[in-house]
Structures are given as C-alpha cells and as structure tokens.
Coordinates of C-alpha atoms in Angstrom, one line a residue:
X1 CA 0.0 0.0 0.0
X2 CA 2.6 2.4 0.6
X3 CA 4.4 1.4 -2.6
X4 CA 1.4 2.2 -4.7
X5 CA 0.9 5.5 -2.7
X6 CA 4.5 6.8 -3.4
X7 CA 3.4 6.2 -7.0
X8 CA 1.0 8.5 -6.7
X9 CA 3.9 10.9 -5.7
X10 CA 5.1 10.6 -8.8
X11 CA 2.3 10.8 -10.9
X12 CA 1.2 13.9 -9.5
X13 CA 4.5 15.3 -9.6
X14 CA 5.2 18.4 -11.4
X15 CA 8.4 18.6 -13.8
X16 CA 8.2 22.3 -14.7
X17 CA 9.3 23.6 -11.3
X18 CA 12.3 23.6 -9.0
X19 CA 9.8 24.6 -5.6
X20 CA 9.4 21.6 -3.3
X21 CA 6.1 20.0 -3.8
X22 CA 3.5 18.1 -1.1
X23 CA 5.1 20.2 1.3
X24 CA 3.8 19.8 4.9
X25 CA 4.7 21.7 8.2
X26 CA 3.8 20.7 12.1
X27 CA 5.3 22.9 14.5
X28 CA 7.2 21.1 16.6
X29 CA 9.5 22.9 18.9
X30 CA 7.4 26.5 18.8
X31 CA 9.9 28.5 21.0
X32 CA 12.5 27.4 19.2
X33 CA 11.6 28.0 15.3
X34 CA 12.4 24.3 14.7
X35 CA 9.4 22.8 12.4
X36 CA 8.4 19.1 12.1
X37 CA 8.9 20.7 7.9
X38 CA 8.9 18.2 5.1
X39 CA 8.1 18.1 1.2
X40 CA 10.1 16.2 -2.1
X41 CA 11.6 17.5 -4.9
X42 CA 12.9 15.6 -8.2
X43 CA 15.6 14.4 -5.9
X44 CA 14.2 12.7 -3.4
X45 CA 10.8 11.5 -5.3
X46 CA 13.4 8.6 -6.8
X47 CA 14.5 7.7 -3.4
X48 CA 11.1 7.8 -1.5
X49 CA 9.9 5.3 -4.5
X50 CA 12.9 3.1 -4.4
X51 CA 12.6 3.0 -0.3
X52 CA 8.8 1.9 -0.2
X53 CA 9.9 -1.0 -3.7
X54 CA 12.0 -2.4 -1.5
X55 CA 10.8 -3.0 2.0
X56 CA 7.9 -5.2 0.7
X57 CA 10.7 -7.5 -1.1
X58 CA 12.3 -7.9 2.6
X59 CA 9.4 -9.0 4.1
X60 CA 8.3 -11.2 1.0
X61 CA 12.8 -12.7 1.3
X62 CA 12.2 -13.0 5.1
X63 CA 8.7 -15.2 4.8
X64 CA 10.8 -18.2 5.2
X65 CA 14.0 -17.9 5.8
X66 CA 13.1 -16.3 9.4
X67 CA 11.6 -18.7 11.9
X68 CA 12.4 -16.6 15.0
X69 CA 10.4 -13.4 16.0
X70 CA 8.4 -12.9 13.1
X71 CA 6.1 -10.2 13.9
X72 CA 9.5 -8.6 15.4
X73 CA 11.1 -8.9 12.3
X74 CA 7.9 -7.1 10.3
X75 CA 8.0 -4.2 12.8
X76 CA 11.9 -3.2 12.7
X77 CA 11.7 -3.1 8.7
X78 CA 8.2 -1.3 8.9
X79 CA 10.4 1.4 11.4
X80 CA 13.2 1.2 9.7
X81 CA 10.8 2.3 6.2
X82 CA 9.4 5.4 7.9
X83 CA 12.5 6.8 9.1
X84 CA 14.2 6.5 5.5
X85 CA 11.1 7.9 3.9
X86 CA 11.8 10.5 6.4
X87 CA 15.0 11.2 5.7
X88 CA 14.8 11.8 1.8
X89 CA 11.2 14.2 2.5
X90 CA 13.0 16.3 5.4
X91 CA 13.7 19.7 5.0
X92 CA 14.6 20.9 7.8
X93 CA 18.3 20.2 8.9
X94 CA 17.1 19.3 12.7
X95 CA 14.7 16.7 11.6
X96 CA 17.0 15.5 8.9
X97 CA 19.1 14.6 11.7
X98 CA 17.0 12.7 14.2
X99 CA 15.7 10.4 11.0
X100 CA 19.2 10.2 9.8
X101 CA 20.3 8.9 13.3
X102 CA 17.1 6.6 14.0
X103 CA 17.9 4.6 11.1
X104 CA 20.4 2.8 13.3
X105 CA 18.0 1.5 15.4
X106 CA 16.2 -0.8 13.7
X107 CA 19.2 -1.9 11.4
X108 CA 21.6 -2.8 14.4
X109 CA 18.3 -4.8 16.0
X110 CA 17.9 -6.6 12.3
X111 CA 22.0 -7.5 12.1
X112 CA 22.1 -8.7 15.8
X113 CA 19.4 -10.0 16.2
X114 CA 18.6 -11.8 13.0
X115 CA 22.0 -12.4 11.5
X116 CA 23.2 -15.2 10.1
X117 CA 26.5 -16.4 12.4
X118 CA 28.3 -15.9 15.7
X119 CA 30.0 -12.5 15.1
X120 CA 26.7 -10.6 14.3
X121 CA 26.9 -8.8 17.2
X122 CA 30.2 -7.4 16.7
X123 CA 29.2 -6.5 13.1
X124 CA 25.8 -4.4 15.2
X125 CA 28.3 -2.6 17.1
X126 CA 30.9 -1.7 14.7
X127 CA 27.8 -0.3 12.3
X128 CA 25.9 1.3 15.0
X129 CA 29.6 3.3 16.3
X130 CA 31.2 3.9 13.1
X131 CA 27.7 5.9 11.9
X132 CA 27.3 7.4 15.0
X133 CA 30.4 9.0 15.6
X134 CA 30.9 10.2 12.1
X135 CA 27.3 11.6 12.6
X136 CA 28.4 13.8 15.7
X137 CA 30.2 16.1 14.4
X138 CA 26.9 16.6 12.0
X139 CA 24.9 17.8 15.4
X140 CA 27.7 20.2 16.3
X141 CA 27.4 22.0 13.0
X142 CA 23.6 22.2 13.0
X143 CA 23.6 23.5 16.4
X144 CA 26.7 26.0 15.6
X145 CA 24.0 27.0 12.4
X146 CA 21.2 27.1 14.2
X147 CA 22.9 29.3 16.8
X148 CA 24.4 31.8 14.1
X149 CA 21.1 31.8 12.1
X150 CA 18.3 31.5 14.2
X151 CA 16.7 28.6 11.9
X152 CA 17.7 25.1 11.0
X153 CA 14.9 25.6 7.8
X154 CA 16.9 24.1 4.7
X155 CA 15.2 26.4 2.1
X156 CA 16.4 29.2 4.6
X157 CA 19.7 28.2 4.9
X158 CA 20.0 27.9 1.6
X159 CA 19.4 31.5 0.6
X160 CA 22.3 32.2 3.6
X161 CA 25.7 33.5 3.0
X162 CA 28.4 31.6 5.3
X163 CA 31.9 32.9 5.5
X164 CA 34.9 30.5 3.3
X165 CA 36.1 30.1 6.7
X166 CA 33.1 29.4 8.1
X167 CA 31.8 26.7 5.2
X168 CA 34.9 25.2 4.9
X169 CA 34.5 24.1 8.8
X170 CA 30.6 23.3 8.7
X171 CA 31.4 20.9 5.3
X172 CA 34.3 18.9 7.1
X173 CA 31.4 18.6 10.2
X174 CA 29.3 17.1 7.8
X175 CA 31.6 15.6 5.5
X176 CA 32.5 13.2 8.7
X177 CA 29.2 12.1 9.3
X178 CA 28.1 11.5 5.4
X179 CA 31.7 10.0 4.4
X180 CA 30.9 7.0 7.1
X181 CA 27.6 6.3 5.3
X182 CA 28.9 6.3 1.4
X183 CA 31.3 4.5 2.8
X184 CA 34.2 6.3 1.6
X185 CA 38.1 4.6 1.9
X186 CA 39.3 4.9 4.9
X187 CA 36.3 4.7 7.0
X188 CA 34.6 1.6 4.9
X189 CA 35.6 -1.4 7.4
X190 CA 32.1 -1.3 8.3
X191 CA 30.2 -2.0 5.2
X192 CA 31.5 -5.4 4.4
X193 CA 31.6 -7.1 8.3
X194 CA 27.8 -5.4 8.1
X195 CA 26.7 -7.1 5.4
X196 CA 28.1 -10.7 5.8
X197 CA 26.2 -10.5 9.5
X198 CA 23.3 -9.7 8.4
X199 CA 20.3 -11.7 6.8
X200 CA 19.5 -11.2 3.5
X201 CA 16.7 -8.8 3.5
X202 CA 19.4 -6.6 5.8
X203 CA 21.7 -6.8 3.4
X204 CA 19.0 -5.3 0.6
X205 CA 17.8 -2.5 3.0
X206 CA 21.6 -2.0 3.2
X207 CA 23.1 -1.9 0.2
X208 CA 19.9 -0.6 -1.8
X209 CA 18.6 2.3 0.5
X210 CA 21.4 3.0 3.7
X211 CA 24.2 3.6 1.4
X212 CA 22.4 6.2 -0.7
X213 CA 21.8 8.6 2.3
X214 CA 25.6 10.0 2.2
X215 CA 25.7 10.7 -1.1
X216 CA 22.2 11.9 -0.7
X217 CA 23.4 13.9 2.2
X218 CA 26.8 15.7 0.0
X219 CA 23.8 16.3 -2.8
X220 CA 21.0 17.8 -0.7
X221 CA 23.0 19.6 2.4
X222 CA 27.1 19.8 1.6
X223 CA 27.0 21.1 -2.3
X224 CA 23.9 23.7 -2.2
X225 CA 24.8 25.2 1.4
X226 CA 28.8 25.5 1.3
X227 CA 29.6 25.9 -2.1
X228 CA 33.1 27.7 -1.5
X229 CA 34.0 25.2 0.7
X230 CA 32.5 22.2 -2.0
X231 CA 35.1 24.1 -4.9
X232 CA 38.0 23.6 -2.3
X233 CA 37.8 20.0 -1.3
X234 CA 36.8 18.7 -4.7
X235 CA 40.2 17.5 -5.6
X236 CA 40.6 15.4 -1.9
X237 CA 37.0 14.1 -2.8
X238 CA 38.7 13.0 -6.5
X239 CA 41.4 11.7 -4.6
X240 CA 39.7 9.4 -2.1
X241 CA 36.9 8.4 -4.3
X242 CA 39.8 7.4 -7.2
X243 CA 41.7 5.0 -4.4
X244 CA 38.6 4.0 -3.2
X245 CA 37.1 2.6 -7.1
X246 CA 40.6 0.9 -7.1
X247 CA 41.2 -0.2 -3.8
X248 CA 38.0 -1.7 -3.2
X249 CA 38.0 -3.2 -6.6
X250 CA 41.2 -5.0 -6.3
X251 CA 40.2 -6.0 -3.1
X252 CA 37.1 -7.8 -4.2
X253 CA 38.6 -9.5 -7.2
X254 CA 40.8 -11.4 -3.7
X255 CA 37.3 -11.9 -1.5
X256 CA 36.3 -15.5 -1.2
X257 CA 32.7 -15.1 0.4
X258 CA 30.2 -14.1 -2.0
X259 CA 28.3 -11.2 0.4
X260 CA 32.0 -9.1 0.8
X261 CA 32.4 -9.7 -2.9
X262 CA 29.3 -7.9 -3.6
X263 CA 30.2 -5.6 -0.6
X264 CA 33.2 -4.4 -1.9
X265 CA 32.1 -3.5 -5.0
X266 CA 28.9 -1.6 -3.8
X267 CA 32.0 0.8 -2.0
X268 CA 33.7 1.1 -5.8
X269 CA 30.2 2.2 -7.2
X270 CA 29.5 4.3 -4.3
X271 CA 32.6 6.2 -5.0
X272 CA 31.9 6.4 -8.3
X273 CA 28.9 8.5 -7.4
X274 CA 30.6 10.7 -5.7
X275 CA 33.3 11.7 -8.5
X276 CA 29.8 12.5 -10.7
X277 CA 28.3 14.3 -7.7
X278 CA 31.3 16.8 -6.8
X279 CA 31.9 17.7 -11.1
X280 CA 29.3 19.7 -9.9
X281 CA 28.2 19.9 -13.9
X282 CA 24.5 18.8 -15.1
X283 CA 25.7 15.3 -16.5
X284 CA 27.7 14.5 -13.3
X285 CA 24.6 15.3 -10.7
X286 CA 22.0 13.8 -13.3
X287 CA 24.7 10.4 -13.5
X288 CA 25.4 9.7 -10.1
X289 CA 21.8 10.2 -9.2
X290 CA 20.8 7.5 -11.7
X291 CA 23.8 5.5 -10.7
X292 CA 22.1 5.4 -7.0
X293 CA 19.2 4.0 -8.0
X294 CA 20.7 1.7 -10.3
X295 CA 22.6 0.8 -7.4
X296 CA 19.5 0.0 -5.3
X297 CA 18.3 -2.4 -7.7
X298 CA 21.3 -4.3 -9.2
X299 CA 22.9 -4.5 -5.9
X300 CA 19.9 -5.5 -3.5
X301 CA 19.2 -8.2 -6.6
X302 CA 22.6 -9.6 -6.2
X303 CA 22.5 -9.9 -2.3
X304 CA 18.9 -11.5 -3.0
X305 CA 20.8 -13.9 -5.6
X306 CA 23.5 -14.8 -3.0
X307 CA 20.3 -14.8 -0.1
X308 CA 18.8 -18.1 -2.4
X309 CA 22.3 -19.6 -2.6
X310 CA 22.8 -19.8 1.2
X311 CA 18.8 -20.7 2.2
X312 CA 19.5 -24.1 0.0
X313 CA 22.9 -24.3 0.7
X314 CA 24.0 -22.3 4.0
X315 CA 27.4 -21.2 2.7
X316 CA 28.9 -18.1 1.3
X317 CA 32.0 -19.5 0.7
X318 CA 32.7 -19.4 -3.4
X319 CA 35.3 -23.1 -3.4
X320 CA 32.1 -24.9 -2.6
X321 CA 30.0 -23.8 -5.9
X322 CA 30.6 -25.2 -8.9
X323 CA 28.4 -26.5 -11.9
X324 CA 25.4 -24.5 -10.9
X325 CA 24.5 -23.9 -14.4
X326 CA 23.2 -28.0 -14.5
X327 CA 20.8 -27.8 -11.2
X328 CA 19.6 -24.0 -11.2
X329 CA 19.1 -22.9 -14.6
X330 CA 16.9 -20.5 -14.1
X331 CA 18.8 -18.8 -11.2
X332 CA 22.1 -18.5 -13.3
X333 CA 20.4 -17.2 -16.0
X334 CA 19.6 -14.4 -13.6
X335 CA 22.1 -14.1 -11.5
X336 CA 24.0 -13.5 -15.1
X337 CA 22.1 -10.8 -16.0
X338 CA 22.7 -9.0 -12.9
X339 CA 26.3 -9.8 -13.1
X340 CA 26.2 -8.0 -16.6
X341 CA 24.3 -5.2 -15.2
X342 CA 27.1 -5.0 -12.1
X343 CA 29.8 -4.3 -14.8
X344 CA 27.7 -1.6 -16.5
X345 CA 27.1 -3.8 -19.9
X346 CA 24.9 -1.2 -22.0
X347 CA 21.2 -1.5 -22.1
X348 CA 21.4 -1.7 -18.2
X349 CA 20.6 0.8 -15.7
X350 CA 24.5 1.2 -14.9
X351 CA 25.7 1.8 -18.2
X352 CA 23.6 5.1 -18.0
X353 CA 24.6 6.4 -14.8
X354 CA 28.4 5.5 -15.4
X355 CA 28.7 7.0 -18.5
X356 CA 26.7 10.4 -17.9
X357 CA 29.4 10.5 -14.5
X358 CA 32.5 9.9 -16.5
X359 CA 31.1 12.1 -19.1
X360 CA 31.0 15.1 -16.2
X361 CA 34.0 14.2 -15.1
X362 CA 35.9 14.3 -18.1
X363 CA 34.7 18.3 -18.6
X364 CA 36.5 18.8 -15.0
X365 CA 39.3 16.5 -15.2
X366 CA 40.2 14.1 -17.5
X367 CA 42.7 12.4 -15.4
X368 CA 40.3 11.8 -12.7
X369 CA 37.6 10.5 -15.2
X370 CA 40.5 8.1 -16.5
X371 CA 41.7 6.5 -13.4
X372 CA 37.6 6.2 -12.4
X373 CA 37.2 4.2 -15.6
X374 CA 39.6 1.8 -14.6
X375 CA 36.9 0.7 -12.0
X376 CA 35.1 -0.3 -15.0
X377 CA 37.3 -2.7 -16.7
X378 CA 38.5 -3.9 -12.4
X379 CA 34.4 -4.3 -12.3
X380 CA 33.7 -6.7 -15.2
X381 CA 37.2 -8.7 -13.9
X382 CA 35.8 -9.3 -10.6
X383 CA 31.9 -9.9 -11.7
X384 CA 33.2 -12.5 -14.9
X385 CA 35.5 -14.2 -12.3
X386 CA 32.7 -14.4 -10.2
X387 CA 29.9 -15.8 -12.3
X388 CA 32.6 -18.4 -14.0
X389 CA 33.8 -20.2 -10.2
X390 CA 29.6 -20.2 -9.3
X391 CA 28.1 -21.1 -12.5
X392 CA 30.3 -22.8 -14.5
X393 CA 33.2 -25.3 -13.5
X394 CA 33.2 -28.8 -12.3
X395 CA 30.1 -30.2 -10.2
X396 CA 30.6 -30.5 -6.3
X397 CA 28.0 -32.9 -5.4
X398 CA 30.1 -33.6 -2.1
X399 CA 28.8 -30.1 -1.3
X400 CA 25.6 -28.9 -3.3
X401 CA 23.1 -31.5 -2.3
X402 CA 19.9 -29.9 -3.0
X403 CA 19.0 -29.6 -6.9
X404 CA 16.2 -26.9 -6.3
X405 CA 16.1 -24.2 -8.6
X406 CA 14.0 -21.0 -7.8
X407 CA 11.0 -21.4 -6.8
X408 CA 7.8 -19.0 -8.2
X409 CA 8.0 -16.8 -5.1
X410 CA 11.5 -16.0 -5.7
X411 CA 11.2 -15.2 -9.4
X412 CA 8.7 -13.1 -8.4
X413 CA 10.6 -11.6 -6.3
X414 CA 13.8 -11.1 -9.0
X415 CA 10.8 -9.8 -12.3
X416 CA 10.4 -6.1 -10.7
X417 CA 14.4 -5.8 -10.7
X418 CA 14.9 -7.1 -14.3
X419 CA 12.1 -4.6 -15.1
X420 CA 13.4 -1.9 -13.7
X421 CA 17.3 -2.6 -14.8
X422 CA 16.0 -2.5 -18.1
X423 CA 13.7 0.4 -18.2
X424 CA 16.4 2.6 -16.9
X425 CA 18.8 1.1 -19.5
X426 CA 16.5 1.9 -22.1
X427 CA 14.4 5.0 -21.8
X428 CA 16.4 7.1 -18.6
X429 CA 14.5 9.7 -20.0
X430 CA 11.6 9.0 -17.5
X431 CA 14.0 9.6 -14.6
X432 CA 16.0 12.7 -16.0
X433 CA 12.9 15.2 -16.6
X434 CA 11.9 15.1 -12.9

C-alpha cells in the first residue's frame, strides 16, 4: 500500500518547477523555530519510490527464511521504512538529523538479532559506532547554524551567505558524518563485516537504501549550502573516491565469500557516485543520481541472488560452488544478468549512470575521469571471475546436495528488478525530466 501511494507521488509530480512539492509543516518545537517541515523535490521522489519497492521485497525474502520473532522482524523493517522515507522528505536540517540517526536503530536490531552467524553482534556494534560517531560532528554544525542563524529551515539556509572560513569548517562537520555512510576509503571497514552478518533482507535494505543517504546527504546539504567550501575539497573528494574505485576493486577480485564480494564492490560504485556528484556539472549530478538507484536495484538483486544460494545451501563460501548452471538454470540465468548489469554492460541501468558521471567528469578532469574508468574494466574482472567459479566449472555434489532451482515466489521476487534494470537502461528519460 505504501508502494502504490508513493506512486501516486510521482504521478502527481510536477516537472516544470524547481519549488518543493507536497510540502507539509507541524510545528514542533514553537519557541525554538524548529518545524516538524517536510516536502520532495525531483531528488528525493526517486528515493522515496525506491525505499517503499523495496521494504515489501524484505518482508516477501524473510517469509521463510526467518523462523524466530516474526512479527519482530515485520516491525523493525516497517520502522526502519518510515524513518528512511523521512529522511529523503525532510527539510529541515534538525529533523533531517534525528531520521538520519534513528535509522540505526532498527538496522543494528535486524543484524544482531537476525544475523546469520556468531560474530553478528560485533558487526551491530561496529555499524551502529562507526555511523554514529561520524554523525556527531553533523549535530555540532547544526547546532553551531542554528545558533548563528536563528533557523535550522533548509530552504532558509539555503538563501544564507556563510563565511569560506566558516563553510569550509561546517562541510568537514558534515563531510564526517556523510563520508561514514557512502562509505568512503578509509572509514569503509564497516560495510562489508555489516553485510556478511546480516540476513538477507538486511543486506537489501543496506546496500539498496542506507548507502544512498551519504551521497544523498553531499547532494541535498554539503553542495547547495557551502559551495566555497565544495570548490575547495573537490580535488581530496577525486582523490579518495579514485583510491577508493581501485582499492575496493582489487580488493574484491581477492574476497572468497560471496556477500563481501558484492560488498566491496557496492563501495567502488559508491565512490563512483561521488566523483559525478562533486563535477558539480548537469551530466555528473543527473549520472550519479541515476547511478544510486541503479545501485538499489542491481545490488539488492545480487545480495537476493546470494540470499537463495545460502537458504538451500547455508554457505557463502565461493570453493564450494561449482556447476550450478546444471541444477539451477533459471537462477544462473539471472544471477547473469545482474552480473552483466554489475559491470555496466549497456542496455542496463549502470551503463547510464556510469557513462553520464565519467562524461561530467571528463569536462572537470580528465585524469580523474580516467583512473575512475579503470573501475570499469576492475568491475567486469571481478563480476566475470565471479559468475565463471559459481556457474560454470566442475560439479561439487560432495557439497551442493539440494538440486532446487528458484521457486515461483523467488522469481517473483527477481521480475520487478529485471524490469526496472531494463527500463532505466532503455528510456532514462523518465527519470531525468523530474
């Protein structure tokens, strides 16, 4: 229901103007001039949709798979919806905040509590810290705004004039918290122990919806409020978003459990986004958004993929697949096509947002834009490699006992994704005009 809702969001959604539309406002702290304010524009509509497509998929993964605490289960990925949804409406930087924070909650319940082996606690922690510290520093500039502005309204603050001093301070405050999220090299350690903890459906919410709200953050607060400050750190976001594509990509290609391979490269992509993001040109903002949501379908499809490997199997270990291709035809079929969509094979929803990014890029520096593509060509290694050791090879009956392919549920499950890969692929148009 509230999938088919946001819908209407986007139906009724006016292209022609820049304003914020379905804008609400509940006072919420009167003396204080702090609103309960909220409303979407053509950047956050996407998001909003994406959000309320994808919670329903976790519940329909977790039907299953969970056998502990159900009705639990339901209720922290209900939460965990309306404070994302909140999030990407907010617009006020107060609010924006407290959503931005609660989203921890429910996720470090889902990883510790329904996590798949012994060290899923530790994994709970070491999200739930490494966000929350980054995120403090966030609180102090708000407060330091609100203090030198009276207001914490964005559409306010966004007509205010802060000193180069001044921005450049307030956009390393919030660069710490947003940098944690993306995750950006050197503070990614998180992402991967994170995902291999949690179960499936975590690993969806995750990868599809949690890693978007940094770069979502840079876009909506950083950028538009300090843009002095953006102009003078654009070459040390090049350079940690270039070692990041590379890093993390060699890194996967040496991974041997298939959740940290996918992992690892959700950090290159990520980074990827935010060399688009900071060419702070029309083709780089328009490619990195479209890379986000491209990201929130390919790679929640490929954790979903790895999620029906492990319920028949219950290993993530790569040496014990082999041969798939002769009991789940079906499932390699479309774990290929994701794996083609992963690399950004044209015709997918990748290929779009890659090429419009390196495109920006290239008008700011062509060096950057370069070394970025080489994440491309590290991408397709790592994905191929992949797809061969799982699909193809020798049969390991010793180990793959079950020959179940996907059942109707699941393809279900996978036919929204394909759609949607493909529709973005083929006619982006759809998502640019908004």
């Amino acid at each position: 229901i509230t999938f088919l809702y946001s819908l209407f969001f986007w139906i009724r959604f006016e292209n022609d103007t820049a304003k914020f539309q379905f804008v609400e406002t509940i006072r919420w702290l009167p003396y204080s001039n702090i609103n309960f304010y909220i409303g979407i524009d053509g950047i956050s509509l996407f998001f909003v949709i994406l959000t309320t497509f994808l919670t329903p998929i976790c519940i329909l993964v977790g039907f299953y798979s969970v056998k502990s605490y159900k009705k639990e289960y339901m209720i922290a990925f209900f939460i965990c919806e309306s404070f994302l949804i909140a999030v990407f409406c907010s617009l006020d930087l107060l609010i924006f905040y407290v959503f931005f924070e609660s989203v921890l909650i429910p996720m470090f319940i889902i990883i510790g509590v329904w996590g798949s082996r012994q060290r899923k606690i530790k994994a709970a922690y070491q999200f739930f810290l490494y966000t929350l510290m980054g995120s403090l520093f966030m609180l102090l500039a708000i407060l330091f705004i609100f203090f030198q502005t009276g207001t914490t309204d964005l559409q306010i603050l966004l007509t205010t004039e802060f000193s180069e001093r001044r921005q450049i301070l307030l956009w390393i405050a919030f660069f710490a918290s947003f940098s944690v999220k993306v995750p950006m090299v050197p503070v990614h350690i998180w992402l991967p122990e994170a995902h291999v903890e949690a179960p499936t459906a975590g690993s969806v919410i995750l990868a599809g919806i949690l890693l978007k709200l940094g770069t979502y953050g840079f876009l909506r607060f950083s950028i538009p409020m300090f843009p002095e400050a953006t102009l003078y750190f654009t070459p040390f976001i090049y350079t940690l978003s270039v070692i990041a594509i590379i890093y993390t990509s060699l890194t996967t290609i040496r991974q041997i459990d298939l959740k940290k391979i996918i992992a690892y490269s959700s950090v290159a992509h990520m980074n990827f986004v935010t060399i688009g993001m900071f060419s702070l040109n029309i083709q780089g903002i328009e490619g990195s958004i479209l890379l986000m949501l491209s990201h929130g379908l390919v790679s929640s499809a490929l954790f979903l993929c790895v999620g029906a490997l492990y319920d028949r199997h219950k290993t993530r270990i790569v040496k014990y697949y082999g041969g798939l291709v002769s009991t789940m035809p079906i499932f390699s079929t479309i774990f290929l096509f994701f794996t083609l969509a992963n690399m950004s094979l044209p015709g997918t929803s990748s290929f779009i947002g890659e090429f419009l990014i390196l495109v920006g890029a290239f008008q700011r520096n062509s060096l950057v834009a370069t070394l970025a593509a080489l994440g491309m060509i590290l991408g397709a290694a790592y994905s191929l490699w992949l797809y061969n050791r799982v699909v193809f090879g020798n049969f390991k009956p010793n180990f793959i006992l079950k020959f179940s392919d996907l059942n109707r549920r699941e393809v279900l499950i996978f036919l929204p994704f394909i759609v949607g890969v493909i529709w973005m692929g083929v006619y982006p148009e759809v998502f640019l005009e908004c």
